[in-house]
Amino acid sequence: MTARGRGGLSRAEAGTAADDVEELAVDALRWLRGTARDTGGGGLGWPVRPSDDHVDPTLYTGTAGVVPVLLEAWRHFGDDSWADTALRAARSLADDVDDHPDHSLYFGLTGIALALRTVQRELADDTAGAAADRALERVRSHFDGVRWGVLFELMGGNAGIGLGALAAGDADLAVRALEPYLETAEPTRAGGVTWEFKLGAAARLHHVSHGTLGIAYALAAVGAATGRTDLVELGRAGVADVVARDEDGPDGFLVPHSDPHHRPDVVERYSYGWCHGPAGDAQVFRLLRDLLGEPAWTELADRCWHTVTRSGLPRRLRPGFWDNNGRCCGTAGVLALASDRIAEQGDSPGFARTLVADLAARATRDADGARWSNLAHRPTPDRLEPRTGWAMGNAGIARELLRHVRLGRGGDPRYAFTWPDQPAVRGAAAQATEPIRPVGTEPAS
């Protein structure tokens, strides 16, 4: 009799499947490496799209978001050439610190600082550390006491700056970024609170990327790390408002994109990915489970997963429903949560394999490697140019594929770099607190 593991595959079949996914990840990394640009002085940067004239330094679409997958490849394969590429990327980022105009986590200096700090910690690069310090000081110096610009949420505003500063080792800046939410919270009829995500916006967004749950995540994470229970409790109040809006209970969890609906001409009323849907909502509930230890948070995360797995994704049920492969808005972001659940709860890997099979089917593969074209249901042509970065492109997808391979082989479920808004997995395989490094390397001093 052939031994069969979870999900019905024999060990030999599971090993073959992991090898195929790893080969896809290798091709994706090869294409990503081929799109890099020499920025001078030994630096290396990435454009958003290969056709773009300039490189982009940001965490969301550019070089800072490529650094984590370079470190992931270094850890996964034990190949120092990936670490060398990360060092070159850090040189490019250091050159942008003094001039980049945005201060946020995903679009600005806070994300750049976090990538530089990670290179310092993992690769003992003090030059990267000094550049991270300069970036954070610029962020601090431009704070007006309430905000840094028109956005006031996780991706482009205070919540993300707080999370990024905390992860980069600046707890004081993290608290300063989060304290304005105490004075700007708007009580709601549900007994919770919400916030204006953008100056002058009528709509209130509810989810992680630009809405209440992203702010609540930052309040809970920073508050717990710094002993500020007032911030944690305010985060709970924000979550309470969103939970009261659920329309898929008692088994599922689904909240509209926004109220009143924000840009109904281009945005569906409901989404299912990380940015505006239950795949991201579940990450907030995972965090609160870890911080507060209350069973209700695990139940809410399970309800999110119930809705995600019954939504029809990753099939494109209609134009505009599931057009994206990426980490922010598409299949790779759902795969991140699927992998968390496999690692923490022993979930069947069946749905994760469905997601990976869809990514494999949608990939373009040739002599240059593998990449993905997202779809747009309004423009012509509808296939968009492949992107390089974390949000919509190869960096975010390849990182999840490598982790999926490790899980399939019974390996470590942790990433080389823990993303600020995705809690590290809890469980027997994730108890170590030291950074994960390839065999034979030494920790940075």
Tab-separated table of C-alpha atoms in Angstrom:
chain	number	residue	atom	x	y	z
A	1	MET	CA	0.000	0.000	0.000
A	2	THR	CA	1.302	3.480	-0.852
A	3	ALA	CA	1.373	5.881	2.086
A	4	ARG	CA	-0.859	8.859	1.467
A	5	GLY	CA	-0.667	12.220	3.259
A	6	ARG	CA	-3.202	14.942	3.900
A	7	GLY	CA	-5.057	15.930	0.762
A	8	GLY	CA	-4.879	12.439	-0.757
A	9	LEU	CA	-1.424	12.606	-2.381
A	10	SER	CA	1.206	9.975	-1.741
A	11	ARG	CA	4.497	11.188	-0.340
A	12	ALA	CA	6.109	10.646	-3.730
A	13	GLU	CA	3.329	12.578	-5.477
A	14	ALA	CA	3.540	15.398	-2.935
A	15	GLY	CA	7.287	15.609	-3.466
A	16	THR	CA	6.860	15.782	-7.231
A	17	ALA	CA	4.222	18.499	-6.896
A	18	ALA	CA	6.509	20.545	-4.638
A	19	ASP	CA	9.335	20.166	-7.163
A	20	ASP	CA	7.097	21.505	-9.936
A	21	VAL	CA	6.045	24.522	-7.853
A	22	GLU	CA	9.646	25.184	-6.895
A	23	GLU	CA	10.592	25.166	-10.571
A	24	LEU	CA	7.853	27.739	-11.222
A	25	ALA	CA	9.197	29.889	-8.381
A	26	VAL	CA	12.720	29.620	-9.790
A	27	ASP	CA	11.469	30.772	-13.186
A	28	ALA	CA	9.634	33.674	-11.526
A	29	LEU	CA	12.791	34.697	-9.675
A	30	ARG	CA	14.829	34.442	-12.865
A	31	TRP	CA	12.453	36.786	-14.682
A	32	LEU	CA	12.489	39.163	-11.708
A	33	ARG	CA	16.265	39.234	-11.622
A	34	GLY	CA	16.312	39.888	-15.366
A	35	THR	CA	14.170	43.015	-15.003
A	36	ALA	CA	16.524	44.713	-12.522
A	37	ARG	CA	18.276	47.927	-13.500
A	38	ASP	CA	21.765	49.088	-12.578
A	39	THR	CA	21.320	52.346	-10.659
A	40	GLY	CA	25.007	53.223	-10.403
A	41	GLY	CA	27.481	52.777	-7.564
A	42	GLY	CA	26.751	49.079	-7.422
A	43	GLY	CA	23.053	49.584	-6.769
A	44	LEU	CA	20.211	47.621	-8.287
A	45	GLY	CA	16.592	48.742	-8.605
A	46	TRP	CA	13.338	47.539	-10.121
A	47	PRO	CA	10.793	49.353	-12.280
A	48	VAL	CA	7.104	48.705	-11.704
A	49	ARG	CA	6.898	47.266	-15.237
A	50	PRO	CA	9.769	46.329	-17.565
A	51	SER	CA	8.646	49.019	-20.031
A	52	ASP	CA	8.989	51.797	-17.434
A	53	ASP	CA	11.870	54.247	-17.762
A	54	HIS	CA	12.594	54.599	-14.042
A	55	VAL	CA	12.994	52.324	-11.054
A	56	ASP	CA	10.556	52.504	-8.140
A	57	PRO	CA	11.877	52.285	-4.551
A	58	THR	CA	8.616	51.506	-2.739
A	59	LEU	CA	7.443	48.492	-0.762
A	60	TYR	CA	4.221	48.212	-2.736
A	61	THR	CA	5.432	48.203	-6.330
A	62	GLY	CA	9.196	48.522	-6.331
A	63	THR	CA	12.611	47.669	-4.957
A	64	ALA	CA	11.795	47.666	-1.233
A	65	GLY	CA	9.141	45.018	-1.902
A	66	VAL	CA	11.588	42.921	-3.926
A	67	VAL	CA	14.074	42.713	-1.039
A	68	PRO	CA	11.944	40.268	1.027
A	69	VAL	CA	11.741	37.726	-1.795
A	70	LEU	CA	15.484	38.000	-2.392
A	71	LEU	CA	16.013	37.113	1.270
A	72	GLU	CA	13.407	34.361	0.934
A	73	ALA	CA	15.300	32.874	-2.008
A	74	TRP	CA	18.592	33.129	-0.101
A	75	ARG	CA	17.131	31.289	2.873
A	76	HIS	CA	15.248	28.740	0.741
A	77	PHE	CA	18.088	27.754	-1.585
A	78	GLY	CA	21.135	28.638	0.518
A	79	ASP	CA	22.556	30.491	-2.497
A	80	ASP	CA	24.554	33.577	-1.490
A	81	SER	CA	23.979	35.228	-4.860
A	82	TRP	CA	20.477	36.159	-3.650
A	83	ALA	CA	21.955	37.837	-0.572
A	84	ASP	CA	24.372	39.708	-2.817
A	85	THR	CA	21.445	40.913	-4.927
A	86	ALA	CA	19.642	42.081	-1.778
A	87	LEU	CA	22.731	44.071	-0.767
A	88	ARG	CA	22.765	45.752	-4.179
A	89	ALA	CA	19.059	46.534	-3.827
A	90	ALA	CA	19.793	48.141	-0.452
A	91	ARG	CA	22.399	50.409	-2.074
A	92	SER	CA	19.764	51.612	-4.521
A	93	LEU	CA	17.269	52.229	-1.699
A	94	ALA	CA	19.856	54.124	0.349
A	95	ASP	CA	20.308	56.497	-2.583
A	96	ASP	CA	16.576	57.338	-2.498
A	97	VAL	CA	16.302	58.080	1.224
A	98	ASP	CA	17.154	61.764	1.089
A	99	ASP	CA	14.810	62.655	-1.777
A	100	HIS	CA	11.763	60.387	-1.716
A	101	PRO	CA	8.713	62.595	-1.091
A	102	ASP	CA	6.291	60.118	0.522
A	103	HIS	CA	6.544	58.961	4.147
A	104	SER	CA	4.222	55.962	4.264
A	105	LEU	CA	4.769	52.228	4.690
A	106	TYR	CA	3.702	51.008	1.278
A	107	PHE	CA	4.461	54.045	-0.862
A	108	GLY	CA	7.235	55.831	0.975
A	109	LEU	CA	10.123	56.181	3.354
A	110	THR	CA	8.807	53.947	6.134
A	111	GLY	CA	8.708	50.952	3.814
A	112	ILE	CA	12.118	51.816	2.419
A	113	ALA	CA	13.483	52.082	5.972
A	114	LEU	CA	12.019	48.692	6.874
A	115	ALA	CA	13.634	47.006	3.877
A	116	LEU	CA	16.972	48.625	4.727
A	117	ARG	CA	16.695	47.622	8.395
A	118	THR	CA	15.973	44.043	7.358
A	119	VAL	CA	19.088	43.942	5.185
A	120	GLN	CA	21.093	45.335	8.110
A	121	ARG	CA	19.766	42.665	10.471
A	122	GLU	CA	20.011	39.710	8.105
A	123	LEU	CA	23.180	40.552	6.204
A	124	ALA	CA	25.113	42.636	8.780
A	125	ASP	CA	25.161	45.672	6.492
A	126	ASP	CA	25.715	48.743	8.651
A	127	THR	CA	25.429	51.063	5.642
A	128	ALA	CA	21.866	49.872	5.142
A	129	GLY	CA	21.203	50.416	8.846
A	130	ALA	CA	22.470	53.983	8.704
A	131	ALA	CA	20.254	54.683	5.689
A	132	ALA	CA	17.267	53.234	7.568
A	133	ASP	CA	17.995	55.629	10.441
A	134	ARG	CA	18.069	58.580	8.041
A	135	ALA	CA	14.799	57.520	6.456
A	136	LEU	CA	13.011	57.226	9.804
A	137	GLU	CA	14.372	60.583	10.930
A	138	ARG	CA	12.948	62.181	7.794
A	139	VAL	CA	9.586	60.570	8.552
A	140	ARG	CA	9.702	61.881	12.122
A	141	SER	CA	10.659	65.404	11.049
A	142	HIS	CA	7.705	65.756	8.653
A	143	PHE	CA	4.992	64.738	11.135
A	144	ASP	CA	2.572	67.630	11.754
A	145	GLY	CA	1.257	66.154	14.986
A	146	VAL	CA	-1.751	64.468	13.368
A	147	ARG	CA	-0.752	63.020	9.992
A	148	TRP	CA	1.743	63.057	7.127
A	149	GLY	CA	-0.576	63.698	4.190
A	150	VAL	CA	-4.084	63.151	2.903
A	151	LEU	CA	-4.173	59.409	3.627
A	152	PHE	CA	-4.838	58.266	7.175
A	153	GLU	CA	-4.825	54.446	7.009
A	154	LEU	CA	-2.458	51.490	6.698
A	155	MET	CA	-1.050	51.695	3.199
A	156	GLY	CA	-0.455	55.408	2.881
A	157	GLY	CA	-0.959	56.890	6.324
A	158	ASN	CA	-0.381	56.763	10.059
A	159	ALA	CA	-1.327	53.128	10.682
A	160	GLY	CA	1.261	51.798	8.264
A	161	ILE	CA	3.906	54.230	9.478
A	162	GLY	CA	3.297	52.986	13.014
A	163	LEU	CA	3.590	49.335	11.995
A	164	GLY	CA	6.674	49.946	9.885
A	165	ALA	CA	8.408	52.022	12.541
A	166	LEU	CA	7.735	49.334	15.152
A	167	ALA	CA	9.130	46.607	12.889
A	168	ALA	CA	12.170	48.772	12.124
A	169	GLY	CA	12.886	49.252	15.844
A	170	ASP	CA	11.514	52.749	16.461
A	171	ALA	CA	8.748	52.247	19.042
A	172	ASP	CA	8.588	55.951	19.907
A	173	LEU	CA	7.751	56.908	16.323
A	174	ALA	CA	5.243	54.046	16.178
A	175	VAL	CA	3.331	55.381	19.184
A	176	ARG	CA	3.402	58.954	17.873
A	177	ALA	CA	1.911	57.758	14.591
A	178	LEU	CA	-0.934	55.893	16.314
A	179	GLU	CA	-1.919	58.389	19.027
A	180	PRO	CA	-3.864	60.703	16.651
A	181	TYR	CA	-6.450	57.956	16.158
A	182	LEU	CA	-7.507	58.471	19.777
A	183	GLU	CA	-8.727	61.979	18.957
A	184	THR	CA	-10.102	61.347	15.468
A	185	ALA	CA	-12.198	58.204	16.048
A	186	GLU	CA	-15.818	58.536	14.928
A	187	PRO	CA	-18.362	56.600	17.052
A	188	THR	CA	-20.755	54.450	15.008
A	189	ARG	CA	-24.275	53.167	15.561
A	190	ALA	CA	-22.875	49.656	16.040
A	191	GLY	CA	-21.085	50.770	19.202
A	192	GLY	CA	-17.687	50.806	17.551
A	193	VAL	CA	-15.574	53.438	15.846
A	194	THR	CA	-14.296	54.224	12.382
A	195	TRP	CA	-12.063	56.853	10.752
A	196	GLU	CA	-11.868	59.028	7.673
A	197	PHE	CA	-9.378	57.138	5.514
A	198	LYS	CA	-8.611	60.178	3.368
A	199	LEU	CA	-9.062	63.881	3.955
A	200	GLY	CA	-12.468	64.948	2.705
A	201	ALA	CA	-13.650	61.458	1.726
A	202	ALA	CA	-17.327	60.772	2.381
A	203	ALA	CA	-16.999	56.985	2.323
A	204	ARG	CA	-15.705	54.962	5.237
A	205	LEU	CA	-13.677	51.953	4.110
A	206	HIS	CA	-13.765	48.837	6.275
A	207	HIS	CA	-10.906	46.475	5.455
A	208	VAL	CA	-7.137	46.185	5.884
A	209	SER	CA	-5.472	48.162	3.124
A	210	HIS	CA	-7.283	51.488	3.428
A	211	GLY	CA	-9.951	50.944	6.038
A	212	THR	CA	-10.907	50.485	9.666
A	213	LEU	CA	-9.411	47.011	10.097
A	214	GLY	CA	-5.981	48.150	8.933
A	215	ILE	CA	-6.022	50.935	11.496
A	216	ALA	CA	-7.296	48.526	14.160
A	217	TYR	CA	-4.487	46.085	13.334
A	218	ALA	CA	-1.865	48.791	13.836
A	219	LEU	CA	-3.466	50.041	17.061
A	220	ALA	CA	-3.495	46.524	18.532
A	221	ALA	CA	0.017	45.610	17.396
A	222	VAL	CA	1.698	48.835	18.491
A	223	GLY	CA	-0.369	49.108	21.661
A	224	ALA	CA	0.466	45.578	22.761
A	225	ALA	CA	4.168	45.986	21.988
A	226	THR	CA	4.455	49.264	23.929
A	227	GLY	CA	2.092	48.648	26.832
A	228	ARG	CA	-0.494	51.132	25.573
A	229	THR	CA	-3.772	49.445	26.474
A	230	ASP	CA	-5.703	52.509	25.320
A	231	LEU	CA	-4.507	51.877	21.786
A	232	VAL	CA	-5.387	48.181	22.002
A	233	GLU	CA	-8.889	48.961	23.251
A	234	LEU	CA	-9.425	51.521	20.515
A	235	GLY	CA	-8.396	48.868	18.014
A	236	ARG	CA	-11.014	46.537	19.477
A	237	ALA	CA	-13.640	49.252	19.048
A	238	GLY	CA	-12.705	49.596	15.383
A	239	VAL	CA	-13.044	45.850	14.886
A	240	ALA	CA	-16.437	45.916	16.615
A	241	ASP	CA	-17.780	48.302	14.006
A	242	VAL	CA	-16.652	46.072	11.126
A	243	VAL	CA	-17.913	42.859	12.737
A	244	ALA	CA	-21.348	44.474	13.127
A	245	ARG	CA	-21.448	44.961	9.336
A	246	ASP	CA	-21.036	41.245	8.515
A	247	GLU	CA	-23.530	39.949	5.937
A	248	ASP	CA	-22.508	36.267	5.726
A	249	GLY	CA	-22.991	35.011	9.287
A	250	PRO	CA	-23.245	32.897	11.256
A	251	ASP	CA	-20.910	30.597	9.290
A	252	GLY	CA	-19.157	33.087	7.056
A	253	PHE	CA	-17.857	36.659	7.240
A	254	LEU	CA	-18.314	39.191	4.461
A	255	VAL	CA	-18.405	42.969	4.806
A	256	PRO	CA	-18.944	45.432	1.949
A	257	HIS	CA	-15.997	47.285	0.490
A	258	SER	CA	-17.156	50.632	1.921
A	259	ASP	CA	-20.164	52.681	3.088
A	260	PRO	CA	-21.350	54.633	1.245
A	261	HIS	CA	-19.880	52.689	-1.652
A	262	HIS	CA	-16.549	54.175	-2.737
A	263	ARG	CA	-16.192	54.519	-6.524
A	264	PRO	CA	-19.006	52.133	-7.530
A	265	ASP	CA	-18.040	52.640	-11.178
A	266	VAL	CA	-14.824	50.617	-10.757
A	267	VAL	CA	-15.088	48.664	-7.493
A	268	GLU	CA	-17.380	45.713	-6.790
A	269	ARG	CA	-19.471	45.908	-3.640
A	270	TYR	CA	-17.676	42.880	-2.162
A	271	SER	CA	-14.100	41.687	-2.441
A	272	TYR	CA	-12.413	38.538	-1.132
A	273	GLY	CA	-8.660	39.187	-1.145
A	274	TRP	CA	-6.197	40.646	1.339
A	275	CYS	CA	-6.810	44.309	0.584
A	276	HIS	CA	-10.593	44.647	0.878
A	277	GLY	CA	-11.928	41.229	1.831
A	278	PRO	CA	-11.993	38.324	4.283
A	279	ALA	CA	-8.548	37.022	3.314
A	280	GLY	CA	-7.142	40.189	4.888
A	281	ASP	CA	-9.763	40.474	7.623
A	282	ALA	CA	-8.656	37.055	8.914
A	283	GLN	CA	-5.133	38.396	9.443
A	284	VAL	CA	-6.532	40.990	11.867
A	285	PHE	CA	-8.415	38.294	13.743
A	286	ARG	CA	-5.267	36.124	13.867
A	287	LEU	CA	-3.385	39.028	15.448
A	288	LEU	CA	-6.082	39.617	18.074
A	289	ARG	CA	-6.160	35.890	18.810
A	290	ASP	CA	-2.424	35.981	19.508
A	291	LEU	CA	-2.548	39.179	21.559
A	292	LEU	CA	-5.767	38.674	23.520
A	293	GLY	CA	-6.185	34.911	23.595
A	294	GLU	CA	-9.960	34.958	23.183
A	295	PRO	CA	-11.633	32.079	21.262
A	296	ALA	CA	-13.950	34.485	19.450
A	297	TRP	CA	-11.073	35.720	17.294
A	298	THR	CA	-10.280	32.220	16.054
A	299	GLU	CA	-13.969	31.749	15.239
A	300	LEU	CA	-14.004	34.972	13.218
A	301	ALA	CA	-10.888	33.934	11.296
A	302	ASP	CA	-12.527	30.575	10.549
A	303	ARG	CA	-15.643	32.350	9.308
A	304	CYS	CA	-13.505	34.442	6.950
A	305	TRP	CA	-11.998	31.268	5.531
A	306	HIS	CA	-15.463	29.732	5.116
A	307	THR	CA	-16.473	32.669	2.932
A	308	VAL	CA	-13.231	32.757	0.943
A	309	THR	CA	-13.323	29.069	0.043
A	310	ARG	CA	-16.966	29.264	-1.058
A	311	SER	CA	-16.682	32.491	-3.045
A	312	GLY	CA	-15.748	30.852	-6.337
A	313	LEU	CA	-12.180	32.161	-6.475
A	314	PRO	CA	-9.745	31.652	-8.111
A	315	ARG	CA	-12.172	31.174	-11.015
A	316	ARG	CA	-12.999	34.294	-12.990
A	317	LEU	CA	-16.737	34.060	-12.507
A	318	ARG	CA	-17.302	37.361	-14.318
A	319	PRO	CA	-15.140	40.201	-15.600
A	320	GLY	CA	-13.896	42.149	-12.612
A	321	PHE	CA	-14.483	39.383	-10.043
A	322	TRP	CA	-11.090	37.646	-9.869
A	323	ASP	CA	-8.699	39.283	-12.296
A	324	ASN	CA	-5.552	39.496	-10.176
A	325	ASN	CA	-2.810	36.996	-9.356
A	326	GLY	CA	-0.903	39.212	-6.911
A	327	ARG	CA	-0.297	39.403	-3.187
A	328	CYS	CA	-2.333	42.528	-2.519
A	329	CYS	CA	-5.495	41.967	-4.493
A	330	GLY	CA	-5.376	38.423	-5.813
A	331	THR	CA	-4.534	34.758	-5.550
A	332	ALA	CA	-1.133	35.033	-3.840
A	333	GLY	CA	-2.689	36.955	-0.942
A	334	VAL	CA	-5.250	34.191	-0.398
A	335	LEU	CA	-2.445	31.618	-0.604
A	336	ALA	CA	-0.679	33.446	2.232
A	337	LEU	CA	-3.661	32.859	4.518
A	338	ALA	CA	-4.078	29.270	3.321
A	339	SER	CA	-0.463	28.596	4.268
A	340	ASP	CA	-0.947	30.201	7.686
A	341	ARG	CA	-3.870	27.874	8.335
A	342	ILE	CA	-1.973	24.788	7.196
A	343	ALA	CA	0.890	25.691	9.529
A	344	GLU	CA	-1.212	26.640	12.556
A	345	GLN	CA	-4.265	24.409	12.361
A	346	GLY	CA	-3.292	21.495	10.163
A	347	ASP	CA	-5.805	22.462	7.485
A	348	SER	CA	-6.002	20.284	4.417
A	349	PRO	CA	-3.699	21.695	1.722
A	350	GLY	CA	-6.308	21.063	-0.949
A	351	PHE	CA	-7.445	24.654	-1.417
A	352	ALA	CA	-3.852	25.934	-1.332
A	353	ARG	CA	-3.044	23.504	-4.140
A	354	THR	CA	-6.001	24.834	-6.113
A	355	LEU	CA	-4.612	28.351	-5.759
A	356	VAL	CA	-1.121	27.263	-6.797
A	357	ALA	CA	-2.475	25.334	-9.772
A	358	ASP	CA	-4.312	28.475	-10.879
A	359	LEU	CA	-1.138	30.529	-10.594
A	360	ALA	CA	0.708	27.930	-12.651
A	361	ALA	CA	-2.024	27.934	-15.299
A	362	ARG	CA	-2.027	31.729	-15.591
A	363	ALA	CA	1.753	32.126	-15.765
A	364	THR	CA	3.558	33.068	-18.954
A	365	ARG	CA	6.730	30.939	-19.164
A	366	ASP	CA	9.494	31.136	-21.731
A	367	ALA	CA	13.264	31.496	-21.945
A	368	ASP	CA	13.111	34.664	-19.817
A	369	GLY	CA	11.334	32.917	-16.929
A	370	ALA	CA	7.798	33.115	-15.539
A	371	ARG	CA	5.567	36.136	-14.918
A	372	TRP	CA	1.890	36.981	-14.586
A	373	SER	CA	-0.422	39.349	-16.451
A	374	ASN	CA	-3.327	40.612	-14.389
A	375	LEU	CA	-6.589	41.356	-16.174
A	376	ALA	CA	-8.537	44.582	-16.491
A	377	HIS	CA	-12.139	44.179	-17.602
A	378	ARG	CA	-12.498	47.733	-18.934
A	379	PRO	CA	-9.352	48.628	-20.956
A	380	THR	CA	-8.474	47.042	-24.291
A	381	PRO	CA	-6.420	44.899	-24.372
A	382	ASP	CA	-7.476	43.403	-21.053
A	383	ARG	CA	-4.166	41.650	-20.289
A	384	LEU	CA	-1.942	44.071	-18.406
A	385	GLU	CA	1.821	44.147	-18.638
A	386	PRO	CA	3.481	41.875	-16.032
A	387	ARG	CA	4.726	43.657	-12.933
A	388	THR	CA	7.766	43.075	-10.791
A	389	GLY	CA	6.798	44.039	-7.246
A	390	TRP	CA	5.161	42.737	-4.100
A	391	ALA	CA	1.632	43.984	-4.688
A	392	MET	CA	0.763	42.901	-8.214
A	393	GLY	CA	3.796	41.032	-9.507
A	394	ASN	CA	6.495	38.429	-9.260
A	395	ALA	CA	8.019	39.424	-5.922
A	396	GLY	CA	4.807	38.796	-3.988
A	397	ILE	CA	3.864	35.659	-5.923
A	398	ALA	CA	7.280	33.961	-5.823
A	399	ARG	CA	7.536	34.502	-2.059
A	400	GLU	CA	4.283	32.618	-1.485
A	401	LEU	CA	5.243	29.832	-3.886
A	402	LEU	CA	8.496	29.193	-2.009
A	403	ARG	CA	6.658	29.006	1.301
A	404	HIS	CA	4.109	26.617	-0.208
A	405	VAL	CA	6.965	24.365	-1.311
A	406	ARG	CA	8.412	24.261	2.211
A	407	LEU	CA	5.040	23.422	3.708
A	408	GLY	CA	4.578	20.627	1.177
A	409	ARG	CA	7.904	19.159	2.244
A	410	GLY	CA	7.173	19.492	5.950
A	411	GLY	CA	9.560	22.438	6.323
A	412	ASP	CA	9.507	25.653	8.311
A	413	PRO	CA	6.364	27.751	7.687
A	414	ARG	CA	7.985	31.063	8.634
A	415	TYR	CA	9.068	33.657	6.123
A	416	ALA	CA	12.593	35.022	6.078
A	417	PHE	CA	10.969	38.417	6.688
A	418	THR	CA	7.721	38.835	8.651
A	419	TRP	CA	5.447	41.305	6.871
A	420	PRO	CA	4.191	44.060	9.217
A	421	ASP	CA	0.502	43.263	8.670
A	422	GLN	CA	0.643	39.452	8.586
A	423	PRO	CA	1.216	37.817	11.996
A	424	ALA	CA	3.933	35.192	12.194
A	425	VAL	CA	2.532	31.671	12.443
A	426	ARG	CA	2.113	30.122	15.860
A	427	GLY	CA	2.821	26.464	16.518
A	428	ALA	CA	5.498	23.865	17.101
A	429	ALA	CA	7.323	24.653	13.882
A	430	ALA	CA	7.520	28.359	14.620
A	431	GLN	CA	8.758	28.624	18.200
A	432	ALA	CA	12.274	29.837	17.441
A	433	THR	CA	12.752	33.578	17.780
A	434	GLU	CA	16.047	33.907	15.906
A	435	PRO	CA	15.940	34.882	12.217
A	436	ILE	CA	16.018	31.929	9.828
A	437	ARG	CA	19.264	31.649	7.872
A	438	PRO	CA	20.759	29.141	5.473
A	439	VAL	CA	22.945	26.466	7.026
A	440	GLY	CA	26.485	27.655	7.564
A	441	THR	CA	25.751	31.352	7.932
A	442	GLU	CA	26.182	33.334	11.126
A	443	PRO	CA	23.773	35.820	12.711
A	444	ALA	CA	24.476	39.473	12.174
A	445	SER	CA	26.249	41.047	15.133
